[in-house]
Coordinates of C-alpha atoms in Angstrom, one line a residue:
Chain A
X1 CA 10.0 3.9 13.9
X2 CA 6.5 4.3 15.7
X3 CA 4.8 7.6 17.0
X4 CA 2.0 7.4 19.0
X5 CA -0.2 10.8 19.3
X6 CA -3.0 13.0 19.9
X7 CA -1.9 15.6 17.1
X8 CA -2.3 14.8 13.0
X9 CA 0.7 14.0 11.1
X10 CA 1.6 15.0 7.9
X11 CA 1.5 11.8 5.1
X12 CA 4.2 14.2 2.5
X13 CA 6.4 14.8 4.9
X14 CA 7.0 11.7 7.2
X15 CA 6.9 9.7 3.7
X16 CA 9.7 12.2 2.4
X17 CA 11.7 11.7 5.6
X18 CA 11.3 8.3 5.3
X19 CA 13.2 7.8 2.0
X20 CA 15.6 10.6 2.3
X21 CA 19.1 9.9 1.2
X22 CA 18.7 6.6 1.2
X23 CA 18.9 5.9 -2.9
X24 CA 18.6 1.9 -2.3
X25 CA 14.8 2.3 -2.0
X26 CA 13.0 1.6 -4.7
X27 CA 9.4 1.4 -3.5
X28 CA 7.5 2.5 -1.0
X29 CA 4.0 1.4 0.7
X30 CA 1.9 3.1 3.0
X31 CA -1.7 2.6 4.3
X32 CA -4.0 5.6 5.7
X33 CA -6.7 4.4 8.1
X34 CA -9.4 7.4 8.3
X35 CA -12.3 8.3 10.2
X36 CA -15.1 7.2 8.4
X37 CA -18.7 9.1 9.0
X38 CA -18.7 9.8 12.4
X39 CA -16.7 11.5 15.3
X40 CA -14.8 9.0 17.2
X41 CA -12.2 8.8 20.6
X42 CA -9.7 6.3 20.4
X43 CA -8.8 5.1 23.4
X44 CA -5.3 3.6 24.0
X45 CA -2.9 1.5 27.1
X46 CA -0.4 4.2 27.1
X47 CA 3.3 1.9 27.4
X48 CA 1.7 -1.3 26.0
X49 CA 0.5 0.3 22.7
X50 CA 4.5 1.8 22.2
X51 CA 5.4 -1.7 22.8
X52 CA 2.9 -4.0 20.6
X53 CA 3.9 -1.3 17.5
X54 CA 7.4 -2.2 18.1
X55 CA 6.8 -5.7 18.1
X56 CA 4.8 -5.5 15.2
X57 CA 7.5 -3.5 13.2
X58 CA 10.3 -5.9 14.3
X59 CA 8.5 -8.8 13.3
X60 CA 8.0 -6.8 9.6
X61 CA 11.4 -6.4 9.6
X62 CA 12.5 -9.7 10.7
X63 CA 10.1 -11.3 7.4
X64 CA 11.1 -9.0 4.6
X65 CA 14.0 -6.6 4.0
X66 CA 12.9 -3.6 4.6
X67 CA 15.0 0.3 4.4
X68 CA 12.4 1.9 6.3
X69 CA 9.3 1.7 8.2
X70 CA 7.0 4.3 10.3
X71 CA 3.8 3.4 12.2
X72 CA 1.9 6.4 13.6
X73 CA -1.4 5.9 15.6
X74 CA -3.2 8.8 16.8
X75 CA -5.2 8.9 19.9
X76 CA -8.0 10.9 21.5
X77 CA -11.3 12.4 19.9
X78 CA -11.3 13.1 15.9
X79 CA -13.8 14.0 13.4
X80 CA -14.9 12.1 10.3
X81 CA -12.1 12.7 7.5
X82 CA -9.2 12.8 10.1
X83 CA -6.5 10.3 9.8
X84 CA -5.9 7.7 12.6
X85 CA -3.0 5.8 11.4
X86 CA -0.4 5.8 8.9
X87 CA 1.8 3.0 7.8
X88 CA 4.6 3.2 5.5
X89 CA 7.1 0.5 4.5
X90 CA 10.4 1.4 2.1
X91 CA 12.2 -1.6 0.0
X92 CA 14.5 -1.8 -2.7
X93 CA 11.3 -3.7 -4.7
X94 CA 7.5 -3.1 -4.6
X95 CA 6.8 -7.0 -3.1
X96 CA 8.3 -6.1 -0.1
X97 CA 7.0 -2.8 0.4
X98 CA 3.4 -3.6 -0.4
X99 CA 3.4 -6.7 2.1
X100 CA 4.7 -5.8 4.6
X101 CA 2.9 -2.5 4.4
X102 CA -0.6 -4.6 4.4
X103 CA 1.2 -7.1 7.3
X104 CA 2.0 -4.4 9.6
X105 CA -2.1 -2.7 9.4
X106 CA -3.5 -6.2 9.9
X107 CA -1.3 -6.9 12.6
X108 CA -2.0 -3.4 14.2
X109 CA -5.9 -3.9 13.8
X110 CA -6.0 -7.0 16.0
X111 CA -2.8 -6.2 18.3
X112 CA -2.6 -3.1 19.3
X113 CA -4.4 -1.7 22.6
X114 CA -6.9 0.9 21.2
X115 CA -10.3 1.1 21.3
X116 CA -12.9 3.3 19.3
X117 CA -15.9 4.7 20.6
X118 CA -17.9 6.1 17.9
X119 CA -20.7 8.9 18.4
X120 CA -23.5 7.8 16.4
X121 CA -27.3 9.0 16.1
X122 CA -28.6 6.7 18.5
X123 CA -25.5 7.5 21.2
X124 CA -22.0 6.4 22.0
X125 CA -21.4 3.0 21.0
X126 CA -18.1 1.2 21.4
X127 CA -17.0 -0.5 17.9
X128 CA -17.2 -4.4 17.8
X129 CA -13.7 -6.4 16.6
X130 CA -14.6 -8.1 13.7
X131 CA -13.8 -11.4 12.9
X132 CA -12.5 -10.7 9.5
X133 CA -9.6 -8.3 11.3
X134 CA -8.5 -11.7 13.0
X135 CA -9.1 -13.4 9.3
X136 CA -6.7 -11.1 8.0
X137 CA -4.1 -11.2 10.6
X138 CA -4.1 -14.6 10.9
X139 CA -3.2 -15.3 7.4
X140 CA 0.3 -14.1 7.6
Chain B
X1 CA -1.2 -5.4 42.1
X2 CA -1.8 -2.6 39.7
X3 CA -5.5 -3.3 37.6
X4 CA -5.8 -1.3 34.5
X5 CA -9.5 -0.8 32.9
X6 CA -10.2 0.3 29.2
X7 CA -13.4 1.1 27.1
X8 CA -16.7 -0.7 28.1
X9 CA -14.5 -2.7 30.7
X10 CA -13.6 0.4 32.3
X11 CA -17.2 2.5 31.9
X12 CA -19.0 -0.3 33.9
X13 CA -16.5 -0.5 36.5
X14 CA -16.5 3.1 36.5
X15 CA -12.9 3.7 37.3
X16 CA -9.8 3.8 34.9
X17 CA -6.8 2.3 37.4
X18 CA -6.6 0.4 41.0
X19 CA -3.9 -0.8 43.5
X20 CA -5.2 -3.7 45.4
X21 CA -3.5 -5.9 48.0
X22 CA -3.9 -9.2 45.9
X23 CA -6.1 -12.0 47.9
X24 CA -4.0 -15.1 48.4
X25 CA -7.1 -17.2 46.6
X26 CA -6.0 -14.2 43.9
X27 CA -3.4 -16.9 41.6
X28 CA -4.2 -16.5 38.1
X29 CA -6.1 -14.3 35.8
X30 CA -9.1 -16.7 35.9
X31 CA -9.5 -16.3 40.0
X32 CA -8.5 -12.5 39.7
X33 CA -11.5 -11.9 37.2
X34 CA -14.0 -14.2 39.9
X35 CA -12.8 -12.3 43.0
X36 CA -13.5 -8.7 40.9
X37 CA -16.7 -10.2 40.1
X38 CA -17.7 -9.8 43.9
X39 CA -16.5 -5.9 43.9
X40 CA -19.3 -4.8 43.1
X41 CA -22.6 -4.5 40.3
X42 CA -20.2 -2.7 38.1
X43 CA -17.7 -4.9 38.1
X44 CA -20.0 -8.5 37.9
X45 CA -21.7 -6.5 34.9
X46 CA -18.3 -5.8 33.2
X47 CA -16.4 -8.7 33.9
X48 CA -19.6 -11.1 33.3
X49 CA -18.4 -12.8 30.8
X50 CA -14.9 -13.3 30.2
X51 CA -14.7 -14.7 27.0
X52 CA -15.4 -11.3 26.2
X53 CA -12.3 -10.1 28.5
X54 CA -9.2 -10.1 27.1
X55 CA -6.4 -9.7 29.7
X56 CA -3.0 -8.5 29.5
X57 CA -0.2 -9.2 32.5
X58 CA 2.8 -6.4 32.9
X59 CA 1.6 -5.1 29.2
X60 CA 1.8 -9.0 27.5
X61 CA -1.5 -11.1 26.6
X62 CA -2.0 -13.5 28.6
X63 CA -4.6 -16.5 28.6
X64 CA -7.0 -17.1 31.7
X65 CA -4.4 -19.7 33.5
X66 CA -1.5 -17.1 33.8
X67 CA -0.7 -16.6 37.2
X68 CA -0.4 -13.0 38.4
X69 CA 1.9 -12.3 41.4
X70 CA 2.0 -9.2 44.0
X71 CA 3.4 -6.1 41.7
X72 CA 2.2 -7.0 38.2
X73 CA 0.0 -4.5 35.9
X74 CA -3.0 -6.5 36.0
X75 CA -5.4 -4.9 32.8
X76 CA -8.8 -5.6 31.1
X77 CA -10.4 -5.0 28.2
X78 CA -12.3 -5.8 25.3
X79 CA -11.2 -7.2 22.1
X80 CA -8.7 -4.3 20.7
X81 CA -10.5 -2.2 17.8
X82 CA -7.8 0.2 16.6
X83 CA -6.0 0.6 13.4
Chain C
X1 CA -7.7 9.6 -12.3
X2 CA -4.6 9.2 -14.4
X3 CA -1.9 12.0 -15.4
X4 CA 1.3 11.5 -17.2
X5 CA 3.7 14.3 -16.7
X6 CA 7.9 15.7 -16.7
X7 CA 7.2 17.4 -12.8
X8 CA 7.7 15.9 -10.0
X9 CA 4.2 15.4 -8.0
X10 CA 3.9 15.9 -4.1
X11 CA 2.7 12.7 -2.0
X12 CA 0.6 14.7 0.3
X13 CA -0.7 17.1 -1.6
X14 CA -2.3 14.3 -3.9
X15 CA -3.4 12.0 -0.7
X16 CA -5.0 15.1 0.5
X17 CA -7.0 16.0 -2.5
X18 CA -7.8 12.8 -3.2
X19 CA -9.8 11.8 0.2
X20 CA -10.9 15.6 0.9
X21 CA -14.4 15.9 1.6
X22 CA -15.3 11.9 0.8
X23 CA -16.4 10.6 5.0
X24 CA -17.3 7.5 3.5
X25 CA -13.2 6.5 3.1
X26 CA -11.6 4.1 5.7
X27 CA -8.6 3.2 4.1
X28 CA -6.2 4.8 1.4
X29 CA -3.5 2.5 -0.2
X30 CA -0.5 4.7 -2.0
X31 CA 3.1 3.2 -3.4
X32 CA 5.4 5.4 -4.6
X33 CA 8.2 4.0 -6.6
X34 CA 11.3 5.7 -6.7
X35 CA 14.9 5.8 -8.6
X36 CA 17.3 3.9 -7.2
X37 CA 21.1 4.0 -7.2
X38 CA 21.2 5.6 -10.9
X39 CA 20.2 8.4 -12.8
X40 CA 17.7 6.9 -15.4
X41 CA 15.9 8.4 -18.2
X42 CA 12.0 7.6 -18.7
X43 CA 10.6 7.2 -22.2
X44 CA 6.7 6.5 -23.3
X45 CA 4.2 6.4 -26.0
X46 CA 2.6 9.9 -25.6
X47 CA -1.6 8.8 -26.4
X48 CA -1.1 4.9 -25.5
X49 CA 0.3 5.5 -22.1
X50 CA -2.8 7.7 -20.9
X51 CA -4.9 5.1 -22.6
X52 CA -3.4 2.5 -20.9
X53 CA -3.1 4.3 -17.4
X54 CA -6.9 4.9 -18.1
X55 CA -8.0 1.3 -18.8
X56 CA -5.8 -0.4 -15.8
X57 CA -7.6 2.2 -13.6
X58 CA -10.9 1.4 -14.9
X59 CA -10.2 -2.3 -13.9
X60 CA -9.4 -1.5 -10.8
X61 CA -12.7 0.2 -10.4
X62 CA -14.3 -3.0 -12.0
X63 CA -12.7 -5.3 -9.5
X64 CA -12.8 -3.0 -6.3
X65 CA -15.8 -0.7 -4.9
X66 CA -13.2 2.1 -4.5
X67 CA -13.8 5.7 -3.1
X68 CA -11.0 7.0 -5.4
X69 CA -7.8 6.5 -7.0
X70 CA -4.9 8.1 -8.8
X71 CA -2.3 6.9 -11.3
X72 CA 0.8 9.7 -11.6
X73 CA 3.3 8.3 -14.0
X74 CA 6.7 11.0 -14.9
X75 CA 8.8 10.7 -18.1
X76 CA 12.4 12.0 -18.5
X77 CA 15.1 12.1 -16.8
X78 CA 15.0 11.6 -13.0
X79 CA 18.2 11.0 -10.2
X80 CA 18.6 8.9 -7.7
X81 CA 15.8 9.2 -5.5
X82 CA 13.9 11.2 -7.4
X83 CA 9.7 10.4 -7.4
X84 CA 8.8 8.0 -10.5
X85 CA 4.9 6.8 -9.9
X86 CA 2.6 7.2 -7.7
X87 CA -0.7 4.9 -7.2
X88 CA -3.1 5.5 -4.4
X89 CA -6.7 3.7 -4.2
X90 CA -9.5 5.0 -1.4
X91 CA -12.0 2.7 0.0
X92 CA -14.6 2.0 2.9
X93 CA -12.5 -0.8 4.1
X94 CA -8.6 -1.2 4.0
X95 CA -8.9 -4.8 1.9
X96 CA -10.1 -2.8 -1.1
X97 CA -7.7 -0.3 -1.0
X98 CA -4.9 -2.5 -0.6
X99 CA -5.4 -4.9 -2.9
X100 CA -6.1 -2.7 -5.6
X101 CA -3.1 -0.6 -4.8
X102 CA -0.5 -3.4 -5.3
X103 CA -2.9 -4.6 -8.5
X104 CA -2.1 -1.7 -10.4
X105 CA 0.9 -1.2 -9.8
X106 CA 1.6 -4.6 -11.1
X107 CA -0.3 -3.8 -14.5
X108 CA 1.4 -0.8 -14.6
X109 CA 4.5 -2.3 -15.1
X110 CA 3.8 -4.8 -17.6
X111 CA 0.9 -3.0 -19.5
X112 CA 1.8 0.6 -19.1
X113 CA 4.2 1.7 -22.7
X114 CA 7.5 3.3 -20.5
X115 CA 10.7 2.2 -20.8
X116 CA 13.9 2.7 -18.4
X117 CA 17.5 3.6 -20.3
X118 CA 19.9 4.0 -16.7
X119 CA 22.8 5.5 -17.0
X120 CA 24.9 3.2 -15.4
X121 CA 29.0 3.3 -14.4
X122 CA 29.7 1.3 -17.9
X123 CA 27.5 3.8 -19.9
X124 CA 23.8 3.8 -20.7
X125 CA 21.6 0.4 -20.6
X126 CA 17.9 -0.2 -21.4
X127 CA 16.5 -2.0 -18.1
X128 CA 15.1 -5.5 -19.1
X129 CA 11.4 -6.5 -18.3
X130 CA 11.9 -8.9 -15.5
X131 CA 10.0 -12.2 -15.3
X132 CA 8.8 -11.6 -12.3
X133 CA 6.9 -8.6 -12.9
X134 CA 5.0 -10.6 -16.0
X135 CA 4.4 -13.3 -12.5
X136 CA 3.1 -10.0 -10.9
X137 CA 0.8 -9.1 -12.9
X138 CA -0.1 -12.4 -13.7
X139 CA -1.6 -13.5 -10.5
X140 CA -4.6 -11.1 -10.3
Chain D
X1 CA 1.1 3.9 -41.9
X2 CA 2.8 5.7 -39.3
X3 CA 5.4 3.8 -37.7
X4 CA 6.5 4.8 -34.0
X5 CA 9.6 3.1 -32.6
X6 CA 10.4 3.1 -29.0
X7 CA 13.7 2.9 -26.8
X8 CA 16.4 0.4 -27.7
X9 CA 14.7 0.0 -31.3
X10 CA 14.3 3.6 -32.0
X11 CA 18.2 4.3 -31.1
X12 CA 19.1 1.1 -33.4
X13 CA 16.9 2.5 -36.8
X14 CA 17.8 5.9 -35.8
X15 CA 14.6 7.4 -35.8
X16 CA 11.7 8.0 -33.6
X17 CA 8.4 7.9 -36.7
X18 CA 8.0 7.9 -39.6
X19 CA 5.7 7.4 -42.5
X20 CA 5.2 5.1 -45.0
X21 CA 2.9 3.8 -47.9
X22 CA 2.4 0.5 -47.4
X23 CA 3.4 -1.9 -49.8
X24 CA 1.1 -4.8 -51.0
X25 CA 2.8 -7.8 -49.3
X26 CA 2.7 -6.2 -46.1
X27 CA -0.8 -7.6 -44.5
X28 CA 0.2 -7.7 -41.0
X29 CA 2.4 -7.2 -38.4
X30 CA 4.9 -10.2 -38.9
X31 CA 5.2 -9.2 -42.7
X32 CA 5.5 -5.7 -41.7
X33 CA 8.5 -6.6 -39.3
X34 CA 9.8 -8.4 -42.6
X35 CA 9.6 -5.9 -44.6
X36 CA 11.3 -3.0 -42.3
X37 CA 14.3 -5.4 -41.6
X38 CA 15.2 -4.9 -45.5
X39 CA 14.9 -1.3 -45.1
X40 CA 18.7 -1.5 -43.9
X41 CA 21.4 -2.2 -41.0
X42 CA 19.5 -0.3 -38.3
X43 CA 16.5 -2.2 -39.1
X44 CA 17.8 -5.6 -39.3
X45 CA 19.7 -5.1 -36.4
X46 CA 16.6 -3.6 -34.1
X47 CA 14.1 -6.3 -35.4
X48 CA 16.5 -9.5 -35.9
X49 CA 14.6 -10.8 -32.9
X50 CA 10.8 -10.7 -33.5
X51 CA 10.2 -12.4 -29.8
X52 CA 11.7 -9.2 -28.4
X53 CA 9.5 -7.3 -30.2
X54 CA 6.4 -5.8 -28.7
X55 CA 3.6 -4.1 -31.0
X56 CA 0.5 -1.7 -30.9
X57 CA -1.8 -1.1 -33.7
X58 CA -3.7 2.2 -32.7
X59 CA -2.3 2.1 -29.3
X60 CA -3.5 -1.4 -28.8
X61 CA -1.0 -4.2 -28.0
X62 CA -1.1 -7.2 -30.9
X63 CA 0.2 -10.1 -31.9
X64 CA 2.1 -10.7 -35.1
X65 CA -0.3 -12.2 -36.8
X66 CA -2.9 -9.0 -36.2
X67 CA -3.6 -6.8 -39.7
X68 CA -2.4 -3.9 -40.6
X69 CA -4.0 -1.2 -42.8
X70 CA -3.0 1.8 -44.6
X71 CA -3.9 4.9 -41.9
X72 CA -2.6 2.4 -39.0
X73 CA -0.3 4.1 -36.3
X74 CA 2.2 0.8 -35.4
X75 CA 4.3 1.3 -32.7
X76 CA 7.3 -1.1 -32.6
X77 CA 9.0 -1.5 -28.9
X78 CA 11.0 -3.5 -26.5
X79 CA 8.9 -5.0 -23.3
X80 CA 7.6 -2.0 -21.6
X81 CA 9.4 -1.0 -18.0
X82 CA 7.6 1.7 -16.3
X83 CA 6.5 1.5 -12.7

């Protein structure tokens, strides 16, 4: 399942719905991304970004059985603290959880059509990619 | 053709979407990015370098050879920084 | 920060608390593991399983610059989808947070005095450590 | 020494602690495991196999060859299952 949002989502709740009566799960992952330090707007490519998550999930679910999975990316302006993303990944074991789980967030970082502009002391200043995002996502 | 703009790519140009009649010398990405050049400041300032540029044809990435065709969503931007 | 304990414990309750305040967080890592299929009753070592939560953390914090992080481990008898552990890690960067997240939850399994008597459809049966989990924990 | 015996070798002695003096031939854990298994069925029965045996002296794992001491807590258990 993906979400993609301007409002904050609630880690207890989407985690409890996501394992809810389904007693094969044994483990589940999940990854926060938060705002770190200073205010941000993430920009996004409304239509393409639904479409990349769902790709990214498929491909999750096509390299590990998984029960459940959940991507939410927010969009729009948010403060330090807030949460941008949320990733969570149910299995019957912890291997499969936990992989994927780390799969699907270095996927997203290097996939997915959003861009942050941070608001820092000397101005707005659009955040770089990082060649260790493509490091990461290219290892799996 | 649709163009789509995002972040810096879309600040210097200064606008966030366009429909233009695509130019028949208008075949690929490559030639698309070279004709916006010639727009305008903004856009020879955004587009400047396009290994910079990454390009994305009816919402799919795309390298600089693929060929874009009257009706496609055409967009640019920078290196995605979400997550 | 470790606690042992009978209740059940509330996801985002504990994610909450434990990134609250902290702007210099980017990434936070949970797993939850859960029962599956079976009702199970949870035995420990009251003293050694604290001390052991304790020093698997503190490893952690060795091998990771973490933010924070959180061991929850229940005892007694739990149903079929019922919460068992929770680990969550907090770091600048997601790497650090991940990593350590799936670290100690593989100590925890092989270093961490519990043990699992389900109650299966052919009567009660003491779960048997599985290589794998020794292969686990092994590998860090 | 106080003996603590955990899950499928606390139901086979029957008993969750208890405490005894030690006697003078038992120096460590592998003659403590000796000892116990002539303490009666339940015993020899829980400890017949001393490779499924794990052990903690003062809440530290050991191996069978680590002392023991009068005022020791040993803790005598099956490989541990948690998580």
């Amino acid at each position: 399942m993906i979400r993609v949002q301007r409002e904050d989502f609630d880690c207890g709740r989407e985690m409890a719905a996501l394992t809810r009566g389904n007693t094969r799960i044994g483990g589940l992952a999940t990854f926060v991304g938060l705002v770190r330090e200073v205010p941000m707007t993430l920009e996004h490519y409304p239509g393409m970004t639904e479409r990349k998550l769902a790709e990214i999930e498929d491909e999750a679910r096509r390299r590990w059985r998984l029960e459940a999975s959940l991507i939410i990316h927010r969009y729009g302006r948010l403060e330090p603290g807030e949460q941008i993303v949320l990733v969570a990944t149910a299995a019957e074991h912890r291997a499969a959880a936990l992989e994927s789980c780390a799969f699907l967030i270095d996927w997203l970082k290097t996939k997915a059509p959003f861009w942050k502009l941070e608001e820092t002391a000397s101005g707005p200043r659009w955040v770089e990619a990082r060649a260790s995002d493509d490091e990461a996502a290219a290892r799996w | 053709m649709r163009l789509l703009y995002f972040a810096w790519i879309r600040q210097r140009i200064g606008r966030h979407e366009e429909t233009v009649e695509r130019p028949p010398e208008v075949t690929d990405v490559d030639s698309l990015i070279a004709w916006l050049r010639n727009r305008g400041p903004g856009y020879a300032e955004a587009l400047k370098d396009a290994s910079a540029v990454r390009v994305a044809v009816n919402q799919e990435y795309v390298p600089l050879k693929h060929p874009v065709r009257d009706g496609d969503e055409v967009a640019l931007f920078p290196p995605v920084t979400g997550g």
